[in-house]
Amino acid sequence: MDEVTFKGLTFEPYIRREEIAKQVQRMAQEIKSDCGDENPLFLCVLNGAFMFAADLFRACDIHDAEITFIRFKSYEGMSSTGSVKQIMGLNENIEGRTVIIVEDIVDTGVTAQELRNLLATRNPKEVKMATLLFKPASLTVGPRPEFVGFEIPSKFIIGYGLDIDELARNLSDIYVLKEDKKDDEQA
Ligand code: IMP
Ligand code: MG
């Protein structure tokens, strides 16, 4: 796998598609045994989680599962703005239901907490979160996500739905921003 360049920045291969697929299967089994008989509603957080949600939803193979979408935006460029904008709302009645929030990545936890607060006002039975990636060192608010694909350091990554200013979502593998190395280290 080669490096890729976006916005003048170089990214190197980080998590291959085969490894992503393996962890998606593992998470699907965990979700199925935890809430497979509860007619869960998967709530995909757009835009970043669309690819992961499609793969996870299929892999779970729960007969009475449903999926819906909500859209939030908190990132500008490569850092969190700290405030979350809801761009597309939730229309479903979630009263008494098990909701599984599907996120691409939990970074500061602000988006996740905002979402949990919003859902809590609508009396669900239970809310759980499935995130492909989790940066534990960046978490400032809220609990640890219930289902986690990969725990990673607080580095900026792209691919498999994750973007840099809306680019790179279509990469099948995940890439990490390459650290600047001093000239002597490169030799
Ligand atoms: P949080 O609210 O700080 O937890 O950030 C959540 C959102 O920020 C995620 O759903 C992503 O859309 C975006 N995000 C966080 N870290 C990254 C990253 O490393 N690359 C791309 N997007 C990210
Ligand atoms: Mg997201």
mmCIF file of C-alpha atoms and ligand atoms in Angstrom:
data_model
loop_
_atom_site.group_PDB
_atom_site.id
_atom_site.type_symbol
_atom_site.label_atom_id
_atom_site.label_comp_id
_atom_site.label_asym_id
_atom_site.label_seq_id
_atom_site.Cartn_x
_atom_site.Cartn_y
_atom_site.Cartn_z
ATOM 1 C CA MET A 1 0.000 0.000 0.000
ATOM 2 C CA ASP A 2 1.280 3.422 -0.927
ATOM 3 C CA GLU A 3 1.135 6.758 0.820
ATOM 4 C CA VAL A 4 -1.621 9.154 -0.236
ATOM 5 C CA THR A 5 -1.678 12.944 -0.337
ATOM 6 C CA PHE A 6 -4.604 15.255 0.421
ATOM 7 C CA LYS A 7 -4.539 19.004 0.974
ATOM 8 C CA GLY A 8 -0.758 18.948 0.729
ATOM 9 C CA LEU A 9 -0.448 16.447 3.613
ATOM 10 C CA THR A 10 0.956 12.931 3.384
ATOM 11 C CA PHE A 11 -0.812 9.971 4.962
ATOM 12 C CA GLU A 12 0.609 6.492 5.395
ATOM 13 C CA PRO A 13 -1.206 3.128 5.509
ATOM 14 C CA TYR A 14 -2.521 2.381 9.002
ATOM 15 C CA ILE A 15 -5.326 -0.217 9.075
ATOM 16 C CA ARG A 16 -5.872 -2.511 6.111
ATOM 17 C CA ARG A 17 -9.324 -3.412 4.781
ATOM 18 C CA GLU A 18 -8.894 -7.069 5.826
ATOM 19 C CA GLU A 19 -8.270 -6.041 9.433
ATOM 20 C CA ILE A 20 -11.262 -3.647 9.354
ATOM 21 C CA ALA A 21 -13.492 -6.444 8.026
ATOM 22 C CA LYS A 22 -12.301 -8.783 10.788
ATOM 23 C CA GLN A 23 -13.094 -6.316 13.566
ATOM 24 C CA VAL A 24 -16.472 -5.461 11.994
ATOM 25 C CA GLN A 25 -17.366 -9.169 12.142
ATOM 26 C CA ARG A 26 -16.220 -9.387 15.768
ATOM 27 C CA MET A 27 -18.274 -6.315 16.743
ATOM 28 C CA ALA A 28 -21.303 -7.691 14.885
ATOM 29 C CA GLN A 29 -21.152 -10.904 16.912
ATOM 30 C CA GLU A 30 -20.915 -8.896 20.151
ATOM 31 C CA ILE A 31 -23.904 -6.738 19.187
ATOM 32 C CA LYS A 32 -25.925 -9.734 18.079
ATOM 33 C CA SER A 33 -25.411 -11.625 21.324
ATOM 34 C CA ASP A 34 -26.005 -8.466 23.386
ATOM 35 C CA CYS A 35 -29.123 -7.049 21.681
ATOM 36 C CA GLY A 36 -30.001 -9.432 18.848
ATOM 37 C CA ASP A 37 -33.451 -10.241 20.249
ATOM 38 C CA GLU A 38 -34.469 -6.638 20.944
ATOM 39 C CA ASN A 39 -35.435 -5.312 17.504
ATOM 40 C CA PRO A 40 -32.634 -2.714 17.718
ATOM 41 C CA LEU A 41 -32.630 0.553 15.800
ATOM 42 C CA PHE A 42 -29.203 1.345 14.366
ATOM 43 C CA LEU A 43 -28.615 5.085 14.249
ATOM 44 C CA CYS A 44 -25.870 5.924 11.769
ATOM 45 C CA VAL A 45 -24.147 9.250 12.381
ATOM 46 C CA LEU A 46 -23.480 10.852 9.007
ATOM 47 C CA ASN A 47 -21.335 11.504 7.172
ATOM 48 C CA GLY A 48 -18.340 9.612 8.548
ATOM 49 C CA ALA A 49 -20.060 6.408 9.677
ATOM 50 C CA PHE A 50 -21.889 5.557 6.438
ATOM 51 C CA MET A 51 -19.436 2.930 5.203
ATOM 52 C CA PHE A 52 -18.923 1.288 8.592
ATOM 53 C CA ALA A 53 -22.689 1.327 9.282
ATOM 54 C CA ALA A 54 -23.426 -0.451 5.995
ATOM 55 C CA ASP A 55 -20.882 -3.179 6.745
ATOM 56 C CA LEU A 56 -21.822 -3.529 10.424
ATOM 57 C CA PHE A 57 -25.584 -3.581 9.784
ATOM 58 C CA ARG A 58 -25.175 -6.364 7.219
ATOM 59 C CA ALA A 59 -22.753 -8.326 9.376
ATOM 60 C CA CYS A 60 -25.077 -8.240 12.402
ATOM 61 C CA ASP A 61 -27.734 -10.107 10.425
ATOM 62 C CA ILE A 62 -30.477 -9.413 13.006
ATOM 63 C CA HIS A 63 -33.891 -10.263 11.544
ATOM 64 C CA ASP A 64 -35.840 -7.348 13.036
ATOM 65 C CA ALA A 65 -33.128 -4.691 12.980
ATOM 66 C CA GLU A 66 -33.810 -1.267 11.467
ATOM 67 C CA ILE A 67 -31.463 1.536 10.444
ATOM 68 C CA THR A 68 -31.880 5.298 10.326
ATOM 69 C CA PHE A 69 -29.607 8.296 9.975
ATOM 70 C CA ILE A 70 -28.746 11.535 11.724
ATOM 71 C CA ARG A 71 -26.237 14.125 10.644
ATOM 72 C CA PHE A 72 -23.827 15.970 12.903
ATOM 73 C CA LYS A 73 -20.812 18.089 12.188
ATOM 74 C CA SER A 74 -18.119 18.979 14.710
ATOM 75 C CA TYR A 75 -14.861 18.888 12.790
ATOM 76 C CA GLU A 76 -13.342 21.668 10.694
ATOM 77 C CA GLY A 77 -10.182 20.556 8.910
ATOM 78 C CA MET A 78 -8.236 18.371 11.316
ATOM 79 C CA SER A 79 -9.576 19.382 14.726
ATOM 80 C CA SER A 80 -12.809 19.349 16.649
ATOM 81 C CA THR A 81 -14.583 22.713 16.928
ATOM 82 C CA GLY A 82 -15.892 21.693 20.347
ATOM 83 C CA SER A 83 -19.462 22.457 19.336
ATOM 84 C CA VAL A 84 -21.689 20.096 17.421
ATOM 85 C CA LYS A 85 -24.144 21.143 14.737
ATOM 86 C CA GLN A 86 -27.158 18.935 14.041
ATOM 87 C CA ILE A 87 -27.708 19.155 10.298
ATOM 88 C CA MET A 88 -30.256 16.403 9.762
ATOM 89 C CA GLY A 89 -32.599 15.348 12.565
ATOM 90 C CA LEU A 90 -34.109 12.143 13.866
ATOM 91 C CA ASN A 91 -37.750 11.511 12.944
ATOM 92 C CA GLU A 92 -38.282 7.990 14.299
ATOM 93 C CA ASN A 93 -40.167 7.277 17.509
ATOM 94 C CA ILE A 94 -37.576 5.590 19.745
ATOM 95 C CA GLU A 95 -39.717 5.233 22.877
ATOM 96 C CA GLY A 96 -39.051 1.881 24.552
ATOM 97 C CA ARG A 97 -36.530 0.845 21.893
ATOM 98 C CA THR A 98 -32.917 -0.270 21.993
ATOM 99 C CA VAL A 99 -30.869 2.213 19.958
ATOM 100 C CA ILE A 100 -27.352 1.472 18.763
ATOM 101 C CA ILE A 101 -25.538 4.641 17.764
ATOM 102 C CA VAL A 102 -23.080 3.844 14.964
ATOM 103 C CA GLU A 103 -20.074 6.174 14.797
ATOM 104 C CA ASP A 104 -16.928 6.102 12.705
ATOM 105 C CA ILE A 105 -14.782 7.486 15.497
ATOM 106 C CA VAL A 106 -15.104 8.800 19.044
ATOM 107 C CA ASP A 107 -12.516 11.491 19.669
ATOM 108 C CA THR A 108 -13.407 14.093 22.350
ATOM 109 C CA GLY A 109 -16.742 12.364 22.941
ATOM 110 C CA VAL A 110 -18.657 15.638 22.426
ATOM 111 C CA THR A 111 -20.715 14.329 19.494
ATOM 112 C CA ALA A 112 -21.492 11.089 21.333
ATOM 113 C CA GLN A 113 -22.601 12.920 24.471
ATOM 114 C CA GLU A 114 -24.738 15.373 22.504
ATOM 115 C CA LEU A 115 -26.427 12.451 20.838
ATOM 116 C CA ARG A 116 -26.972 10.521 24.081
ATOM 117 C CA ASN A 117 -28.539 13.654 25.620
ATOM 118 C CA LEU A 118 -30.822 14.125 22.635
ATOM 119 C CA LEU A 119 -31.937 10.483 22.645
ATOM 120 C CA ALA A 120 -32.482 10.458 26.419
ATOM 121 C CA THR A 121 -35.258 13.069 26.033
ATOM 122 C CA ARG A 122 -37.206 10.568 23.894
ATOM 123 C CA ASN A 123 -37.425 7.676 26.374
ATOM 124 C CA PRO A 124 -35.564 4.857 24.634
ATOM 125 C CA LYS A 125 -35.249 1.557 26.496
ATOM 126 C CA GLU A 126 -31.497 1.610 26.128
ATOM 127 C CA VAL A 127 -28.823 3.452 24.138
ATOM 128 C CA LYS A 128 -25.492 1.874 23.219
ATOM 129 C CA MET A 129 -22.700 3.055 21.017
ATOM 130 C CA ALA A 130 -20.727 1.125 18.408
ATOM 131 C CA THR A 131 -17.697 2.956 17.074
ATOM 132 C CA LEU A 132 -15.137 1.601 14.651
ATOM 133 C CA LEU A 133 -12.378 3.736 16.157
ATOM 134 C CA PHE A 134 -11.841 5.202 19.605
ATOM 135 C CA LYS A 135 -9.144 7.644 20.764
ATOM 136 C CA PRO A 136 -9.263 7.088 24.559
ATOM 137 C CA ALA A 137 -6.628 9.743 25.318
ATOM 138 C CA SER A 138 -8.807 12.437 23.688
ATOM 139 C CA LEU A 139 -12.025 11.573 25.529
ATOM 140 C CA THR A 140 -13.186 14.550 27.587
ATOM 141 C CA VAL A 141 -16.849 13.744 28.130
ATOM 142 C CA GLY A 142 -19.154 10.743 28.405
ATOM 143 C CA PRO A 143 -18.674 7.019 28.932
ATOM 144 C CA ARG A 144 -16.477 4.639 26.993
ATOM 145 C CA PRO A 145 -18.356 3.373 23.895
ATOM 146 C CA GLU A 146 -19.911 -0.070 24.495
ATOM 147 C CA PHE A 147 -18.628 -1.607 21.243
ATOM 148 C CA VAL A 148 -15.202 -0.583 19.906
ATOM 149 C CA GLY A 149 -13.399 -1.766 16.768
ATOM 150 C CA PHE A 150 -9.955 -0.299 17.369
ATOM 151 C CA GLU A 151 -8.461 1.815 20.148
ATOM 152 C CA ILE A 152 -5.971 4.198 18.573
ATOM 153 C CA PRO A 153 -3.658 7.019 19.676
ATOM 154 C CA SER A 154 -4.841 10.611 19.185
ATOM 155 C CA LYS A 155 -3.597 10.947 15.627
ATOM 156 C CA PHE A 156 -5.498 12.206 12.604
ATOM 157 C CA ILE A 157 -6.711 9.463 10.285
ATOM 158 C CA ILE A 158 -8.644 9.255 7.019
ATOM 159 C CA GLY A 159 -10.318 6.649 4.816
ATOM 160 C CA TYR A 160 -13.204 4.146 5.107
ATOM 161 C CA GLY A 161 -15.661 7.017 5.553
ATOM 162 C CA LEU A 162 -13.354 9.344 7.515
ATOM 163 C CA ASP A 163 -12.490 12.581 5.751
ATOM 164 C CA ILE A 164 -10.166 15.499 5.548
ATOM 165 C CA ASP A 165 -12.412 18.394 4.496
ATOM 166 C CA GLU A 166 -14.808 15.916 2.835
ATOM 167 C CA LEU A 167 -12.045 14.157 0.871
ATOM 168 C CA ALA A 168 -10.669 10.612 1.271
ATOM 169 C CA ARG A 169 -13.920 9.008 2.458
ATOM 170 C CA ASN A 170 -13.768 6.587 -0.485
ATOM 171 C CA LEU A 171 -10.493 4.917 0.499
ATOM 172 C CA SER A 172 -10.993 1.239 1.411
ATOM 173 C CA ASP A 173 -8.166 1.264 3.961
ATOM 174 C CA ILE A 174 -7.447 3.669 6.825
ATOM 175 C CA TYR A 175 -4.441 6.012 6.656
ATOM 176 C CA VAL A 176 -2.707 8.099 9.332
ATOM 177 C CA LEU A 177 -1.129 11.519 8.995
ATOM 178 C CA LYS A 178 2.584 11.070 8.563
ATOM 179 C CA GLU A 179 4.658 12.658 11.316
ATOM 180 C CA ASP A 180 7.289 15.143 10.219
ATOM 181 C CA LYS A 181 10.657 13.509 10.573
ATOM 182 C CA LYS A 182 13.920 15.386 10.977
ATOM 183 C CA ASP A 183 16.340 15.038 8.069
ATOM 184 C CA ASP A 184 18.820 12.887 10.055
ATOM 185 C CA GLU A 185 16.051 10.419 10.984
ATOM 186 C CA GLN A 186 15.093 9.987 7.340
ATOM 187 C CA ALA A 187 18.613 9.023 6.273
HETATM 188 P P1 IMP B 1 -15.825 14.113 18.757
HETATM 189 O O1 IMP B 1 -17.155 14.833 18.899
HETATM 190 O O2 IMP B 1 -14.677 14.998 19.134
HETATM 191 O O3 IMP B 1 -15.791 12.789 19.490
HETATM 192 O O4 IMP B 1 -15.586 13.855 17.237
HETATM 193 C C1 IMP B 1 -16.429 13.109 16.521
HETATM 194 C C2 IMP B 1 -16.318 13.355 15.033
HETATM 195 O O5 IMP B 1 -15.146 14.056 14.632
HETATM 196 C C3 IMP B 1 -16.229 12.012 14.376
HETATM 197 O O6 IMP B 1 -17.505 11.464 14.184
HETATM 198 C C4 IMP B 1 -15.518 12.350 13.084
HETATM 199 O O7 IMP B 1 -16.460 12.750 12.112
HETATM 200 C C5 IMP B 1 -14.609 13.498 13.448
HETATM 201 N N1 IMP B 1 -13.220 12.991 13.701
HETATM 202 C C6 IMP B 1 -12.632 12.757 14.897
HETATM 203 N N2 IMP B 1 -11.367 12.303 14.755
HETATM 204 C C7 IMP B 1 -11.150 12.233 13.407
HETATM 205 C C8 IMP B 1 -10.022 11.801 12.611
HETATM 206 O O8 IMP B 1 -8.933 11.395 13.093
HETATM 207 N N3 IMP B 1 -10.195 11.874 11.265
HETATM 208 C C9 IMP B 1 -11.348 12.317 10.676
HETATM 209 N N4 IMP B 1 -12.426 12.705 11.379
HETATM 210 C C10 IMP B 1 -12.333 12.678 12.741
HETATM 211 MG MG MG B 2 -18.653 11.164 12.641
#
